[in-house]
Amino acid sequence: MNKTAKEIGDEYQPLLNDTKENKRKVKFPNKSLLLAACAACIGGTFQYGYNVSIINAPTKSIQNFINQTWLERYQTDISEQALTLLWSTIVSMFTLGGFVGTYIGGTLSIKIGRKGTLLANNSFAIIAALLMGLSQHTEKFELLIVGRFLIGVNAGIAICVQPLYLGEIAPTAVRGAMVMATSIFLTGGILTGQVIGLNELLGKEEYWPILLSTTCIPAFLQLLILPHFPESPRYLLIDKEDDEGCKNALKQLHGEDSFHSEREEMEKERIVAIGVQAKKPWELFTDHSLRWQLLTIILLNSVQQLNGINAIYFYAGYVFSESGIPSDKIPYATVGTGVCECITALTCGMLIECLGRKVLIMGGYALMSICCVSFTVTLTFQDANPFAPYISMACVFAFILSFGLGPGGVTNTLTTELFTQTTRPAAYMIAGSVNWFSFFLIGMIFPFIVIGLKQYCFLVFLVICCLAGTYIFFVVPETKNKTFLEIHNEFQSRDKKLSGTDVPRTTLSLTHL
């Protein structure tokens, strides 16, 4: 372990050259691999998306329950300020739980594995479902607060560990498409929650405890299905040094005849990673070789929440109403936005291995910038032209399409690909923390932005989208069909060019692999 940086670099380069020679063409994934991805996602980001959307339908019903409970306890109606505070607490607990869950997920994924963490995570969802389902019967609205916190922890763990698992079980040639399952199932969960929350199903006032407790269904499904699939082969080989377990996992996931090249690439990572422990989040900030990767995931995950998508949903109801849609039909139009998100996530999943990550995410931000300008203009002249409301409605769907086609889907893929085995869990902790904090921040400041700027708030989002697209164009490399070693080597080369020296800045190959 006393080799110089130059010696390590010399050893590292042949590994990259061999990998380029062994690169395979894109082919349809093995059936077992697809089923493993579905098993991971159903209790992961599907659960996350489902819990984001189901809380919207019973808003009035839950507020009535809080008011009634308060009246029975204290023989007086709750004040409007106190009711708003309690409801805000119930909603914000999900975000706080997600922030906490990110760190729990990253830590557990190292100790008990990716699959083990996903299975253990279901305990939070089941307990949360029980508490929220019993809140009305026990007349304790405090159970809703605790339940939403726990389901937030579940979501934080899922959004951290699930893409980690998918990225590590997938072959290099289809890795982007596999990680895109994160967004596909997330949007599927949002859509399912919107449909289940309609009045024809569980949207009636008396059904809200049942609606909130249905969160246990995806958890039980994952507990039944996921145990039939293996742990991440990379985790088994590199973290646990279980060569036989890795080989068996690869055979099941990739097929008897297709796992050899992936096994060779993992073995190269294992050799370089001998004696290296998994990094902690704060250790990534002290590693100069990771500065561009770290800056990239921090920027992309913050912009994912601050790019205006939340503003679009805020204005959607107003736009639909102005377009002549009756108020009792607006929930169905909202379901249309969920369908729109699902379609774009699926489209992105099909295009990501053809067009590449960089083209999709840059194109997404470019289209979102155009939509910001168009939406600002149409909202400004909403009453001046009879066609303006319909153009505004088109802008709503166009913005959602653009978001799902690029930033909504590709961000998680890049977080997986820009790091290697010993740094990836810590990177997901940082990315998840930034994402949840940005989610919380936009929830806090967005109402003030709308009050102060009204429709011109989209000019702020225009600047954010343009800056993000510019950064991606100049800094982020294309990662399609590249191994983790090749991607890291590309960032190392960038560091050398910027520093004007040929000496490697750090022993990246040892530190990260």
Coordinates of C-alpha atoms in Angstrom, one line a residue, residues 29 33-34 37 41 45 158-186 345 348-350 352-353 357 408-418 424 428 479 484:
P29 CA -32.0 -7.4 -19.8
L33 CA -32.9 -8.8 -13.6
L34 CA -36.2 -7.0 -14.5
A37 CA -35.7 -4.3 -10.2
C41 CA -39.0 -0.5 -6.7
T45 CA -39.7 4.7 -4.9
A158 CA -35.7 4.1 -0.4
I159 CA -34.6 7.0 -2.5
C160 CA -31.0 6.4 -1.2
V161 CA -30.6 2.7 -1.4
Q162 CA -32.9 1.6 -4.2
P163 CA -31.0 3.3 -7.1
L164 CA -27.8 2.1 -5.4
Y165 CA -29.0 -1.5 -5.7
L166 CA -30.3 -1.1 -9.2
G167 CA -27.1 0.5 -10.4
E168 CA -25.0 -2.3 -9.0
I169 CA -27.0 -5.2 -10.3
A170 CA -27.3 -3.9 -13.8
P171 CA -24.9 -4.6 -16.7
T172 CA -23.0 -1.6 -17.9
A173 CA -24.8 -1.6 -21.2
V174 CA -28.3 -1.1 -19.6
R175 CA -27.3 0.6 -16.3
G176 CA -29.0 3.9 -17.2
A177 CA -32.3 2.2 -18.2
M178 CA -32.3 0.1 -15.0
V179 CA -31.7 3.1 -12.7
M180 CA -34.5 4.9 -14.6
A181 CA -36.8 2.4 -12.9
T182 CA -36.5 4.6 -9.9
S183 CA -38.3 7.5 -11.6
I184 CA -40.7 5.2 -13.5
F185 CA -42.0 3.6 -10.2
L186 CA -41.9 7.0 -8.4
A345 CA -40.4 8.5 -17.3
C348 CA -36.7 8.6 -20.8
G349 CA -36.1 5.0 -19.8
M350 CA -36.2 3.9 -23.4
I352 CA -31.4 7.0 -22.1
E353 CA -29.2 4.3 -23.6
R357 CA -27.6 11.0 -20.1
G408 CA -36.6 14.0 -13.1
G409 CA -35.1 10.8 -14.4
V410 CA -31.4 11.3 -15.2
T411 CA -30.3 12.8 -11.9
N412 CA -30.4 9.6 -9.9
T413 CA -28.6 7.8 -12.8
L414 CA -25.7 10.2 -12.6
T415 CA -25.5 10.0 -8.8
T416 CA -25.0 6.2 -9.3
E417 CA -22.5 6.5 -12.1
L418 CA -20.2 9.3 -10.9
R424 CA -21.3 5.6 -3.6
Y428 CA -26.2 9.0 -1.9
T479 CA -21.5 8.3 -19.0
F484 CA -17.3 3.3 -13.2

